[in-house]
Coordinates of C-alpha atoms in Angstrom, one line a residue:
X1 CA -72.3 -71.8 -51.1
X2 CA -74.7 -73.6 -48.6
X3 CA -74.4 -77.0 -47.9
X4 CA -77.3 -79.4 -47.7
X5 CA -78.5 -81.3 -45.2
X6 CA -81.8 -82.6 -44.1
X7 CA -83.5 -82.4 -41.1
X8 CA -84.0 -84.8 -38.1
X9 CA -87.9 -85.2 -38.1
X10 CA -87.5 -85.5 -42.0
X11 CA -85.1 -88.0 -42.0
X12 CA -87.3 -89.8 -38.9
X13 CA -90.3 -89.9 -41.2
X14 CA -88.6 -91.5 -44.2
X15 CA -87.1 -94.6 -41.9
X16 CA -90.4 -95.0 -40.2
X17 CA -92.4 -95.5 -43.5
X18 CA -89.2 -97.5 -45.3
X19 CA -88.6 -100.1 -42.6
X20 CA -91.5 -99.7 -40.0
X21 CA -90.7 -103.2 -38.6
X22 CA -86.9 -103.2 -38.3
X23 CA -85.4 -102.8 -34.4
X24 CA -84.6 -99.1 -33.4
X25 CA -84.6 -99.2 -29.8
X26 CA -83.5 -101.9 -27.4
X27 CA -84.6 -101.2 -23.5
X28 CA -83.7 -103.2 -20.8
X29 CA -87.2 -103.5 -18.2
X30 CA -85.1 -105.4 -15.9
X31 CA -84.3 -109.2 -14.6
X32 CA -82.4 -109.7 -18.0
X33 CA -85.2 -109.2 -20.4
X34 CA -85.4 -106.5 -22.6
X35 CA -88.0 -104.9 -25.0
X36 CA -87.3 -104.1 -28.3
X37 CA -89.2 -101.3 -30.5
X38 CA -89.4 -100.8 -33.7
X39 CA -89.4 -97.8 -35.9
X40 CA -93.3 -98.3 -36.5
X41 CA -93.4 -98.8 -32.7
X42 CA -91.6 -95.4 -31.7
X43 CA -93.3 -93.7 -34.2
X44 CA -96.8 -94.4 -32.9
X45 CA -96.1 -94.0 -29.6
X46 CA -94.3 -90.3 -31.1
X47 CA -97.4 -89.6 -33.0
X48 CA -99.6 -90.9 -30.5
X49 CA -97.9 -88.8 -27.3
X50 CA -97.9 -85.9 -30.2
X51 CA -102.0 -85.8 -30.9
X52 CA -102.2 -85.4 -27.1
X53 CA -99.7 -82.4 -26.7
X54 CA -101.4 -80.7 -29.4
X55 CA -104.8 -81.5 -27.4
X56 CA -103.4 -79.1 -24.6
X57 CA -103.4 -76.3 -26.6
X58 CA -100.3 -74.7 -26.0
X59 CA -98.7 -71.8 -27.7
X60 CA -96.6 -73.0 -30.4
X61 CA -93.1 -73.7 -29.6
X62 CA -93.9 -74.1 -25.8
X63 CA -91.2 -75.4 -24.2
X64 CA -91.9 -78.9 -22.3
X65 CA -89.3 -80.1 -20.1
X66 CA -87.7 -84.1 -19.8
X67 CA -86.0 -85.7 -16.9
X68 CA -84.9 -88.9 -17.1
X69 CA -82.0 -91.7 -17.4
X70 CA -81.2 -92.8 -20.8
X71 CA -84.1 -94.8 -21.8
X72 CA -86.1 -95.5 -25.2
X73 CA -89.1 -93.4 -24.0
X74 CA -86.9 -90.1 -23.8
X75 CA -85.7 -90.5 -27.9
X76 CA -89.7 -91.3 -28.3
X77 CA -90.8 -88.2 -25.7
X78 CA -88.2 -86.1 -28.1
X79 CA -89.6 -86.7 -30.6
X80 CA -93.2 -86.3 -30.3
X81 CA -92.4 -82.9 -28.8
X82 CA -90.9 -81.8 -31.9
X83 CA -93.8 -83.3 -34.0
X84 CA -96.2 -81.2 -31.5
X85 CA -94.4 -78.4 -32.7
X86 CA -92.2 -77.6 -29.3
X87 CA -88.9 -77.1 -27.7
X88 CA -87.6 -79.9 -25.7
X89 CA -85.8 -78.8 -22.9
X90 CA -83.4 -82.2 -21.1
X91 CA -82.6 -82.1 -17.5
X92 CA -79.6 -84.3 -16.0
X93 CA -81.1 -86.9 -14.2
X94 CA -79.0 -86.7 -10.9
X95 CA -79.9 -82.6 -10.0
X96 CA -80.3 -81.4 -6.7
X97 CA -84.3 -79.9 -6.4
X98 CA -82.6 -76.7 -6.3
X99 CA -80.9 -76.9 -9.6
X100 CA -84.6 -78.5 -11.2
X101 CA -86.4 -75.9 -10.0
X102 CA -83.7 -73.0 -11.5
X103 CA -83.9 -75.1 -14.8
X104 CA -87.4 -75.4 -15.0
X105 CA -88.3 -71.2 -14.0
X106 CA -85.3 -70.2 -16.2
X107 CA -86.4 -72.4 -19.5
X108 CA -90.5 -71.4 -19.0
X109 CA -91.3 -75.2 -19.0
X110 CA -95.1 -75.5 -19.2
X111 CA -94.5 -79.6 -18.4
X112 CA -92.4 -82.0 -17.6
X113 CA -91.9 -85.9 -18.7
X114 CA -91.0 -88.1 -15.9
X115 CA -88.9 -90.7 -17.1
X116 CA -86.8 -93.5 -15.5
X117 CA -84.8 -92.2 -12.1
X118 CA -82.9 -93.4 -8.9
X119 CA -83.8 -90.5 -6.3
X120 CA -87.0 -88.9 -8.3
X121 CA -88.3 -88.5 -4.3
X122 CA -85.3 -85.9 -3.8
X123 CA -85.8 -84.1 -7.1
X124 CA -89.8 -83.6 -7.2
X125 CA -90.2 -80.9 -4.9
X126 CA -88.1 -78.8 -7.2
X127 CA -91.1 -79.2 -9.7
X128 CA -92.9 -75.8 -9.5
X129 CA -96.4 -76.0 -8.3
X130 CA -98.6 -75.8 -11.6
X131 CA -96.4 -77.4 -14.1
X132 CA -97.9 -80.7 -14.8
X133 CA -95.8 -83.9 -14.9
X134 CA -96.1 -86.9 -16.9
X135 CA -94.8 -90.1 -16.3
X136 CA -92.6 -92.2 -18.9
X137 CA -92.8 -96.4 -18.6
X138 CA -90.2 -97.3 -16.2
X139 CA -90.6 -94.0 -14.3
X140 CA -90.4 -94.2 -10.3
X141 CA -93.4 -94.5 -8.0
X142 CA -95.0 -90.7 -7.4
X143 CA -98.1 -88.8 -7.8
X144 CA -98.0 -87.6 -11.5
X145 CA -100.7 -85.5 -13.1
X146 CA -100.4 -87.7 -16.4
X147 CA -98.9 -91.0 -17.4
X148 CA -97.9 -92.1 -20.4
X149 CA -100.7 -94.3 -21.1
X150 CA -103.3 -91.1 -20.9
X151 CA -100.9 -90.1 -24.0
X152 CA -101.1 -93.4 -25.8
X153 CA -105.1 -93.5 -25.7
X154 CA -105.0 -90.9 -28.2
X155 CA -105.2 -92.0 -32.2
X156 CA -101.8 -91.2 -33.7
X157 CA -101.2 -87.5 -35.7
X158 CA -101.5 -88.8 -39.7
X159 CA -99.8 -85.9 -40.8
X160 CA -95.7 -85.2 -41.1
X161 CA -94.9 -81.9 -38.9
X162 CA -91.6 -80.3 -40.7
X163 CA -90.6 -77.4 -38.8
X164 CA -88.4 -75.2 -40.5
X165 CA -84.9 -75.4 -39.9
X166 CA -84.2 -72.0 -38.2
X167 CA -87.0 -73.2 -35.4
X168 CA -85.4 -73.6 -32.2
X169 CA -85.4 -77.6 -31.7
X170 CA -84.1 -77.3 -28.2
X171 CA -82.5 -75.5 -25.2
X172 CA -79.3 -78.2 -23.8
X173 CA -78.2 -76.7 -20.2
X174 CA -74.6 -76.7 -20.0
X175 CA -73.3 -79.4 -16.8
X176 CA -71.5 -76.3 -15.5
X177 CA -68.2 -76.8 -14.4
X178 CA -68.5 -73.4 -12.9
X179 CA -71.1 -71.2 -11.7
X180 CA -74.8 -72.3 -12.7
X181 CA -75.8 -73.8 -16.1
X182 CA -75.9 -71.9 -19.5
X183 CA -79.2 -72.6 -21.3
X184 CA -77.9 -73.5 -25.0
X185 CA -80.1 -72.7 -28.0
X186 CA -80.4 -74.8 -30.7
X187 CA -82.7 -75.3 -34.0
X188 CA -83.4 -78.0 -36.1
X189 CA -81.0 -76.5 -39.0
X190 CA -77.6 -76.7 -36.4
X191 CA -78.9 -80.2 -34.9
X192 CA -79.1 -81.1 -38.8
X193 CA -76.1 -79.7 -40.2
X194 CA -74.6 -81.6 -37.6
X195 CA -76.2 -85.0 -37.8
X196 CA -75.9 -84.8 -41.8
X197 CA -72.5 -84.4 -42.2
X198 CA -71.2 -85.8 -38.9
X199 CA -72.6 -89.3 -39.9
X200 CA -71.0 -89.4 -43.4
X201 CA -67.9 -89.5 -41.6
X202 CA -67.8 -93.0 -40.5
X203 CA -70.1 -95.2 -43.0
X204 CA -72.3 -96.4 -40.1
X205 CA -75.3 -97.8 -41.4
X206 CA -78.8 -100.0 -40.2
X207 CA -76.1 -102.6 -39.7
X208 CA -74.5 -101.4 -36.9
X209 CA -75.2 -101.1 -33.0
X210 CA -74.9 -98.1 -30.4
X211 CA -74.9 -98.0 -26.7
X212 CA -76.8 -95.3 -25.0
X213 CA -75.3 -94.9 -21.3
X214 CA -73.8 -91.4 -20.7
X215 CA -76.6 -89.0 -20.1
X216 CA -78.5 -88.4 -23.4
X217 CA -79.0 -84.9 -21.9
X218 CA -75.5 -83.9 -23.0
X219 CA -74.9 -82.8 -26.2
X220 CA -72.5 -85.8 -27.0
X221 CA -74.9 -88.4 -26.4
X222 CA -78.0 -86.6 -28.3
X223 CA -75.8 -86.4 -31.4
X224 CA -74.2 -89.7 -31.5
X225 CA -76.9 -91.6 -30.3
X226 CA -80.0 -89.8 -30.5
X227 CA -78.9 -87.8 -33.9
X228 CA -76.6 -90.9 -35.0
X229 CA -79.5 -93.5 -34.7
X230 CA -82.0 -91.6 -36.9
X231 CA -79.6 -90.7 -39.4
X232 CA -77.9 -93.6 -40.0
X233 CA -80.5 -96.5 -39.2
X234 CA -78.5 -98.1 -35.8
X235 CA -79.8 -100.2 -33.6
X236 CA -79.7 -98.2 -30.2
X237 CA -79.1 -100.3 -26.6
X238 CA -79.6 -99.2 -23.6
X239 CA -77.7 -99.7 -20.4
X240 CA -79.9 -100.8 -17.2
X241 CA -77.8 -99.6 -14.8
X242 CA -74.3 -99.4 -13.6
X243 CA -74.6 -102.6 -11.7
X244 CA -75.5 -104.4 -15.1
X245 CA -73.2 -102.3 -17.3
X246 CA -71.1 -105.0 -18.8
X247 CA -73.5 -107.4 -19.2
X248 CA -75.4 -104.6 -21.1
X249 CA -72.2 -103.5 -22.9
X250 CA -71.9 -107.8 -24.2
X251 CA -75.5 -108.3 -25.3
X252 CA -75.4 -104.8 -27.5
X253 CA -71.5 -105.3 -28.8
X254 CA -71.5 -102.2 -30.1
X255 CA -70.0 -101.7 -33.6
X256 CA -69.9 -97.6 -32.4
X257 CA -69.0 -96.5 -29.1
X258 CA -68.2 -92.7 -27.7
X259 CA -67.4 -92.5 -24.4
X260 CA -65.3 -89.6 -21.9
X261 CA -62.1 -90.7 -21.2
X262 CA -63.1 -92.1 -17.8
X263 CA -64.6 -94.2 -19.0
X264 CA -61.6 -96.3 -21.5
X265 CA -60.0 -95.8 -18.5
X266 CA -62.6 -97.9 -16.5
X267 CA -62.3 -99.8 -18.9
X268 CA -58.5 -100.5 -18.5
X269 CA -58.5 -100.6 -14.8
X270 CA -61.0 -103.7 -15.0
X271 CA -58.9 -105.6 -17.2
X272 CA -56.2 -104.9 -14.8
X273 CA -57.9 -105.9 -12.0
X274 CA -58.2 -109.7 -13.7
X275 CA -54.5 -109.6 -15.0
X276 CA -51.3 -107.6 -14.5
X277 CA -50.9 -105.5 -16.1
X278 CA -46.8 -106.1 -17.1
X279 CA -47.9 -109.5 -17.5
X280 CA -50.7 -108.1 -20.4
X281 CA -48.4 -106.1 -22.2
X282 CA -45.3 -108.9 -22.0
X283 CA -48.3 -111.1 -23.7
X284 CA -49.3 -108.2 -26.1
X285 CA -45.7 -108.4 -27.6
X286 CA -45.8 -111.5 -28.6
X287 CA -45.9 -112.5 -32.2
X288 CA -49.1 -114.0 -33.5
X289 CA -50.5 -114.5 -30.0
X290 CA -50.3 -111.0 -29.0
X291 CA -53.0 -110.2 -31.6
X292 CA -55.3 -113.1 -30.1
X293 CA -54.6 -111.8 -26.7
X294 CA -56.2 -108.2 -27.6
X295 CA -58.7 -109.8 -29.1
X296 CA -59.8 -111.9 -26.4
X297 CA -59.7 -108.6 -24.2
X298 CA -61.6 -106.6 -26.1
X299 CA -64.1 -109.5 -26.4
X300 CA -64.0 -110.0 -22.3
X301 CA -65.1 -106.0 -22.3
X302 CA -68.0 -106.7 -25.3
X303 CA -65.8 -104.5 -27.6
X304 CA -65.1 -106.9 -29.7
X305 CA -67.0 -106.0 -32.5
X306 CA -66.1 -102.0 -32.2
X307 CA -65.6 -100.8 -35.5
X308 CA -65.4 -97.0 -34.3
X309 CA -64.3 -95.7 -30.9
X310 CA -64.6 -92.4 -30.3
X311 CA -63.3 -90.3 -26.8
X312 CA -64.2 -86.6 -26.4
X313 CA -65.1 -84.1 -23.7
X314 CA -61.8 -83.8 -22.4
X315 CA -58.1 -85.1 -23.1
X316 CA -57.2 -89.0 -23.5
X317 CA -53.8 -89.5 -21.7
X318 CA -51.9 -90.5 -24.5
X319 CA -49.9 -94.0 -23.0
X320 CA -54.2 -95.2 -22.9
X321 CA -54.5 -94.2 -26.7
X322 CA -51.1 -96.6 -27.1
X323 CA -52.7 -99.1 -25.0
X324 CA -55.6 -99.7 -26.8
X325 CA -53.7 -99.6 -30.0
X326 CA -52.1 -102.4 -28.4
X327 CA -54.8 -104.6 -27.8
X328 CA -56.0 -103.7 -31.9
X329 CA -58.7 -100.6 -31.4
X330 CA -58.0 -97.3 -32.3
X331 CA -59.9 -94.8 -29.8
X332 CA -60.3 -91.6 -32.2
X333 CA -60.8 -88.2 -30.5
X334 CA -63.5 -85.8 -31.1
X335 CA -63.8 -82.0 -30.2
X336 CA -67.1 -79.9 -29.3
X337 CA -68.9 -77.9 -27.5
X338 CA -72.6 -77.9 -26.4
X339 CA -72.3 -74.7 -28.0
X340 CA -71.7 -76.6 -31.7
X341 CA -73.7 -79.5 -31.7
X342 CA -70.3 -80.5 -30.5
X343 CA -69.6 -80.5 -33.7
X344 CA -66.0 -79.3 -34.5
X345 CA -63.0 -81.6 -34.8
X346 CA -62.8 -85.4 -35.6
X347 CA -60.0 -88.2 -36.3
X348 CA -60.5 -89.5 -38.8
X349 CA -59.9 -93.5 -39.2
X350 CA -56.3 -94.7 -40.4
X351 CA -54.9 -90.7 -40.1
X352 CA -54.7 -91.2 -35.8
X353 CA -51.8 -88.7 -34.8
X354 CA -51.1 -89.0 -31.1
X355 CA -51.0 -85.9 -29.1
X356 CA -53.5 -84.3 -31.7
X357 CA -57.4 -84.2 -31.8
X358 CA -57.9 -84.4 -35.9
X359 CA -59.1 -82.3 -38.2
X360 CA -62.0 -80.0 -38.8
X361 CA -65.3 -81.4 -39.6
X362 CA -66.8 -81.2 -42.7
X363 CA -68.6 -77.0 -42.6
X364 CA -66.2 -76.1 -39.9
X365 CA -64.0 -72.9 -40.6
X366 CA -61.0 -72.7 -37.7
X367 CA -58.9 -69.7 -36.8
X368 CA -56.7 -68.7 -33.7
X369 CA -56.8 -65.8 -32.2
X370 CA -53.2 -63.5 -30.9
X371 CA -54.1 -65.1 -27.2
X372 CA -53.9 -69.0 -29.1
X373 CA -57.3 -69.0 -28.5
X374 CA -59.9 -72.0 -30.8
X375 CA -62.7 -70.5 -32.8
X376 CA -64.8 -72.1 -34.9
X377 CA -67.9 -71.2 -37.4
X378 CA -70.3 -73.9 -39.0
X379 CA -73.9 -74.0 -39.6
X380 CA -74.0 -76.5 -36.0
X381 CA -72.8 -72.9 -33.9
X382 CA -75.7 -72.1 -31.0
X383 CA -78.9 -69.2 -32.0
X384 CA -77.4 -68.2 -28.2
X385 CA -78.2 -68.1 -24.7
X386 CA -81.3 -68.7 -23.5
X387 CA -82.4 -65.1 -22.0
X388 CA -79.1 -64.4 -22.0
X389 CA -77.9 -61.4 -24.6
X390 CA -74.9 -60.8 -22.6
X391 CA -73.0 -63.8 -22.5
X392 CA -74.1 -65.0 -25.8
X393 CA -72.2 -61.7 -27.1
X394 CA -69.1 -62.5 -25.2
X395 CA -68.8 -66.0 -26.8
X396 CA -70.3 -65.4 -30.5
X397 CA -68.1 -62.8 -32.3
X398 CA -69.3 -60.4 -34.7
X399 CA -68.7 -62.4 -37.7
X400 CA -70.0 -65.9 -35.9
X401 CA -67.1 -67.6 -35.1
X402 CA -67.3 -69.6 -31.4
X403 CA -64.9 -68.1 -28.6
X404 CA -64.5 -71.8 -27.4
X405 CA -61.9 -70.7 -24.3
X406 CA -59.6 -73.4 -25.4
X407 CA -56.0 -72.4 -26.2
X408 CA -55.1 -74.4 -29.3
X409 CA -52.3 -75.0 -32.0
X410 CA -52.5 -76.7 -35.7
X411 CA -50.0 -78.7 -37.5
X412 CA -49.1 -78.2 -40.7
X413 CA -51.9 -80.4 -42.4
X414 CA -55.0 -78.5 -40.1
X415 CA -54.8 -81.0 -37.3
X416 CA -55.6 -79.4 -33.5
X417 CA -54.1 -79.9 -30.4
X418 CA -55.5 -78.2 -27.5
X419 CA -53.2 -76.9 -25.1
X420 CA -55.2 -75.6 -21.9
X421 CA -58.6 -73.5 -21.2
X422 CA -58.1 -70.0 -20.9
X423 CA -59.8 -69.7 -17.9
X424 CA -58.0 -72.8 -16.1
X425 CA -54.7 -70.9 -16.3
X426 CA -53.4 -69.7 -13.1
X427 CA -50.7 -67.7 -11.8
X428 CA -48.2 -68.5 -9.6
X429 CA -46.8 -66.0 -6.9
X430 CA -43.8 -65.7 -9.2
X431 CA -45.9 -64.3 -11.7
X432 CA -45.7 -67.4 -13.8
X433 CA -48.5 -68.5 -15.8
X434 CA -49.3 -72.3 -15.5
X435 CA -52.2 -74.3 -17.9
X436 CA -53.0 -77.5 -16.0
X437 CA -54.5 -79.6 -18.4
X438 CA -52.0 -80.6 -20.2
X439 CA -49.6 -81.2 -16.5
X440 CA -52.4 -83.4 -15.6
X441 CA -52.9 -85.2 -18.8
X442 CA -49.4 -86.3 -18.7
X443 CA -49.6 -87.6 -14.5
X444 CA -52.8 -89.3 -15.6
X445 CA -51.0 -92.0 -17.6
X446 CA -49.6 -93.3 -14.5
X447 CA -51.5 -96.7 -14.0
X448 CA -52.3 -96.0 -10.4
X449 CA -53.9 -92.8 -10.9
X450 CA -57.6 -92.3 -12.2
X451 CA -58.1 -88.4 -11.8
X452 CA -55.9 -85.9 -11.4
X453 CA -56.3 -81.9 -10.9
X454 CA -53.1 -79.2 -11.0
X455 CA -53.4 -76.0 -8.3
X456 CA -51.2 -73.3 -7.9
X457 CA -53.2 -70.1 -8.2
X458 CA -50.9 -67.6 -5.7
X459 CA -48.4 -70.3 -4.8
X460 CA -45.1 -70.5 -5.2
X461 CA -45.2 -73.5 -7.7
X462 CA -48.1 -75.8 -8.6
X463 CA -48.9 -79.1 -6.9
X464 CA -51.1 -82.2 -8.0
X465 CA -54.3 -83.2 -6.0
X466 CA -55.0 -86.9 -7.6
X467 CA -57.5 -90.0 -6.8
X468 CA -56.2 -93.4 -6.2
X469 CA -57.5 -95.6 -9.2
X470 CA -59.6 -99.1 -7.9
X471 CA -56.2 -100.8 -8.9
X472 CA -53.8 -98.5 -6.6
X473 CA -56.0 -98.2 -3.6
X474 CA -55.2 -101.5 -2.2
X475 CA -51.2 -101.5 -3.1
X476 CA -49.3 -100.7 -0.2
X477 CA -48.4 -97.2 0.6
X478 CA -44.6 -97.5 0.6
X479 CA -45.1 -99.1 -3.1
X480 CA -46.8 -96.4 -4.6
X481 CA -44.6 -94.0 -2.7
X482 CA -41.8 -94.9 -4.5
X483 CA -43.9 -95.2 -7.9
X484 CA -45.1 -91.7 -7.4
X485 CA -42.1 -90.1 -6.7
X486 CA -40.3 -91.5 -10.2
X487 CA -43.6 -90.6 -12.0
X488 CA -43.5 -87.2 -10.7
X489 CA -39.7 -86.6 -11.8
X490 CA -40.2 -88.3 -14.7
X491 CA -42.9 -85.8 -15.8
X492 CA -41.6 -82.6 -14.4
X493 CA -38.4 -83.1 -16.2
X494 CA -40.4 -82.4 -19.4
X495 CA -42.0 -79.4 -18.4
X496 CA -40.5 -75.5 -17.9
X497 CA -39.3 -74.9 -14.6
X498 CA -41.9 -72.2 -13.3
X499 CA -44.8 -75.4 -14.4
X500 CA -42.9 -78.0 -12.2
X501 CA -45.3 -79.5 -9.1
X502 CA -43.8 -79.1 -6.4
X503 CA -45.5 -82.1 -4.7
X504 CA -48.3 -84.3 -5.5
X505 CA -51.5 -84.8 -3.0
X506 CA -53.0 -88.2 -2.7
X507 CA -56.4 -87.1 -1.5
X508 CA -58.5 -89.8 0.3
X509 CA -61.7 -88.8 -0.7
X510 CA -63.7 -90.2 -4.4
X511 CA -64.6 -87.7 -6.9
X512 CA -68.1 -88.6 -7.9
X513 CA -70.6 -87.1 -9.6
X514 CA -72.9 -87.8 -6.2
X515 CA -70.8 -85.2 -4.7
X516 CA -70.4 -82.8 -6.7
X517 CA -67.1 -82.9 -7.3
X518 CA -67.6 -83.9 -11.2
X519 CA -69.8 -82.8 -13.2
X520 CA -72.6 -85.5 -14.8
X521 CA -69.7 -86.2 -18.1
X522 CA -67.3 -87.1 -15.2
X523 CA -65.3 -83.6 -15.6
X524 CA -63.8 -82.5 -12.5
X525 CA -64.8 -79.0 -11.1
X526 CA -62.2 -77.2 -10.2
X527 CA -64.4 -74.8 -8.4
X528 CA -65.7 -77.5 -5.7
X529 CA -61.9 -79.2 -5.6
X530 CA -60.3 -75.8 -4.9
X531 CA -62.8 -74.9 -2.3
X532 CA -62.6 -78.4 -0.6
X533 CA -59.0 -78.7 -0.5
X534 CA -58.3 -74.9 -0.8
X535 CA -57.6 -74.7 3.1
X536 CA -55.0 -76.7 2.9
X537 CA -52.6 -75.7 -0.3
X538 CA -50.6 -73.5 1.6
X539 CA -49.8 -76.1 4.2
X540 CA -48.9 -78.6 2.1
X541 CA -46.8 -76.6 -0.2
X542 CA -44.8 -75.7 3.0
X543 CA -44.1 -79.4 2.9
X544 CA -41.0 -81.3 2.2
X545 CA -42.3 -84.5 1.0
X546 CA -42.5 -85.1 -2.5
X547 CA -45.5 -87.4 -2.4
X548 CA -48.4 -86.6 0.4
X549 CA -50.8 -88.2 1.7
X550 CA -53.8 -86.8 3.2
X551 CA -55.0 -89.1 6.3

């Protein structure tokens, strides 16, 4: 039996006309003031931008492009695509011109919204010549063919465009980890099915406040922001930039937060940075103070009103899970894929098992395969791959379950815990197979480590490449030596003996997004580190020392 749900321009229309003066979107426009819009404001501007699309004439579901940072204008630009009847097609605001200009040819795009950018000079010449570009409010200085106010000169569409939920909504290029980016197909029905049911989870309501800062882009910001905001009423904030992060994080005090686990670990690291962090956790203990302490911490951070925190993308070291615990916030973890709305598995609130991600989401059907591998069905699963039969076949099975490439296990009462990516498992020149994800989940709860990556592909045992956190980089070398080396016997004595790392690598250099060494949801790629460091495994396995560090 099908289950219901209603679709996101549906659900947009009934908030607009039930509470067209209530705040929906809060935008910074810099020297601490902000502008706020409300949900009569976004929808003229949608209907407005809309009335003009359609005045171009374009074959129905054209697909029209969008680059920008997180601001209110890319929700609005969404939207009034969809009520022109197209397919919005995000970009990640930090691509090379290279990558734009592959995303733009491969997608079709017949325009592109210009929105709000830091190096828009870099990234225009990958623009192809002939697709127009308009600019969004807050968008950089450049020759556009169109700006926004062309758009808003228009009288706004009077009617309510509902396309039908098997239209395709939008294509959501992958980050790529590996290899060049997937173009992710997605209608209205899967972003629905998704947003419907995803939302009843948590009782969120018009109450409660979101903060938009991880590229909305990804498919984990577009649902619980973009998705969550429309479905559920919130109050959406934006962040200005890194720079003014917490103060955007303290005027928004989020009651719902997701975020990558970077990002609790930032986080951590800057409440470290103003106290011990033995000193924290001897206060933490203590009777009816310990309580105010946490508090106090969280409200330092603007968490302080965080009713639901929520960690996905890739592992949460579980000592950080603990230490939030500590300070009175449960950080729940999530599991998906752009591939499913990344809609799949949830913890639920009050039912947090360490170690394990939750349970399926309302609509989601699990199996695992004889290789341990996750799969998943639910009306959020892809149409496919964009121009892409081939690989969309190798991930959709015949009976439309997800191959999701993650290896996998569930307890007795459905929970998951992920146990590696298929493809991240190497062998070592013993013939031993070794999944690093779990290896460098567990070295990542070392206080002094922000990011960590396992090798070992061909040698003789693995070794750990890791980045000094903003804490550790100033401690003295012979310290952390010493620190290291117990942290590396303490976690090696828990694993098998072929998965044992044989030495861990304190690399000098920063794994940034700006250098391509993670990916724009601050996952490493273990292509770039492998070929960066690659040169060197060999020599350092023939090494020694325990702990080395590269000078």
């Amino acid at each position: 039996m099908p289950v219901a749900f209603r679709l996101p321009l549906q659900v947009f229309y009934e908030r607009e006309a039930r509470h067209p003066r209530q705040p929906f979107l809060v935008q910074p426009i810099g020297g601490g003031a902000v502008q706020t819009l409300t949900w009569g404001d976004v929808g003229h501007q949608a209907r407005c931008a809309a009335h003009w699309l359609r005045a171009r004439e374009l074959p129905q579901g054209s697909h029209i492009a969008l680059i920008s940072k997180n601001c209110a204008h890319w929700i609005i630009a969404d939207l009034a695509i969809w009520m022109a009847g197209h397919v919005s097609v995000p970009l990640y605001p930090n691509l090379t011109a290279d990558s734009v200009t592959h995303v733009l040819q491969h997608s079709e795009a017949v325009l592109v919204f210009i929105g709000k950018l830091d190096d828009w000079p870099t990234m225009a010449p990958g623009v192809p010549a002939g697709v127009p570009t308009i600019s969004l409010p807050l968008c950089p200085a450049g020759d556009f063919d169109y700006r926004w106010a062309d758009l808003q000169g228009c009288s706004p569409i009077q009617d309510d465009p509902l396309p039908p939920a098997s239209a395709l909504a939008t294509i959501i290029y992958t980050s790529g980890t590996t290899g060049l980016p997937k173009g992710v197909m997605h209608s209205f029905g899967a972003l629905g099915f998704a947003a419907t049911h995803g939302t009843e989870l948590f009782g969120l309501g018009e109450g409660d406040r979101l903060l938009s800062y991880l590229p909305l882009c990804h498919v984990a910001e577009r649902m619980f922001v973009e998705m969550a905001s429309i479905y559920t009423g919130q109050t959406v904030y934006f962040a200005e930039s890194l720079d003014t992060f917490l103060t955007d994080l303290r005027r928004a005090r989020p009651t719902a937060l997701f975020g990558v686990p970077r990002i609790w670990t930032k986080f951590q690291m800057g409440v470290y940075a103003r106290i011990p962090g033995k000193r924290l956790d001897r206060l933490l203990r203590l009777p009816f103070i310990g309580k105010r302490v946490g508090h106090k911490v969280l409200a330092g951070l603007g968490l302080d009103a965080l009713r639901i925190a929520l960690s996905g993308a890739a592992p949460v070291p579980e000592a950080l899970l603990r230490w939030y615990q500590r300070l009175g916030l449960d950080v729940l973890e999530v599991y998906g894929m752009t591939e499913n709305c990344g809609y799949s598995h949830v913890c639920r609130p009050g039912q947090q098992k360490i170690g394990w991600i939750g349970l399926p989401c309302p609509g989601v059907e699990v199996r695992i395969d004889q290789a341990g591998e996750v799969q998943v069905r639910s009306g959020a699963t892809m149409l496919g791959y964009f121009k892409d039969a081939q690989r969309t076949a190798e991930v959709l099975t015949e009976d439309g379950f997800l191959r999701t490439g993650d290896k996998g296990e569930q307890d007795a009462d459905g929970r998951l815990r992920l146990t590696g990516r298929l493809k991240e498992i190497f062998k070592t020149s013993k013939g031993k197979y070794v999944a690093p994800a779990p290896i460098e989940n567990r070295l990542a709860e070392h206080a002094r480590i922000e990011q960590v990556c396992v090798v070992g592909d061909g040698l003789t045992a693995p070794m750990g490449l890791c980045v000094l956190s903003t804490v550790g980089q100033p401690e003295a070398r012979h310290a952390l030596q010493d620190s290291l080396e117990r942290w590396l016997e303490q976690v090696n004595a828990a694993l098998d003996k072929h998965e044992r790392l044989r030495q861990l690598v304190v690399v000098k250099d920063t794994w940034a997004v700006e250098n391509g060494f993670l990916t724009p949801t601050l996952k490493i790629k273990r292509n770039v580190i492998e070929s960066t460091y690659g040169p060197q495994f060999q020599v350092w396995s023939e090494r020694t020392e325990v702990i080395l560090w590269q000078d």
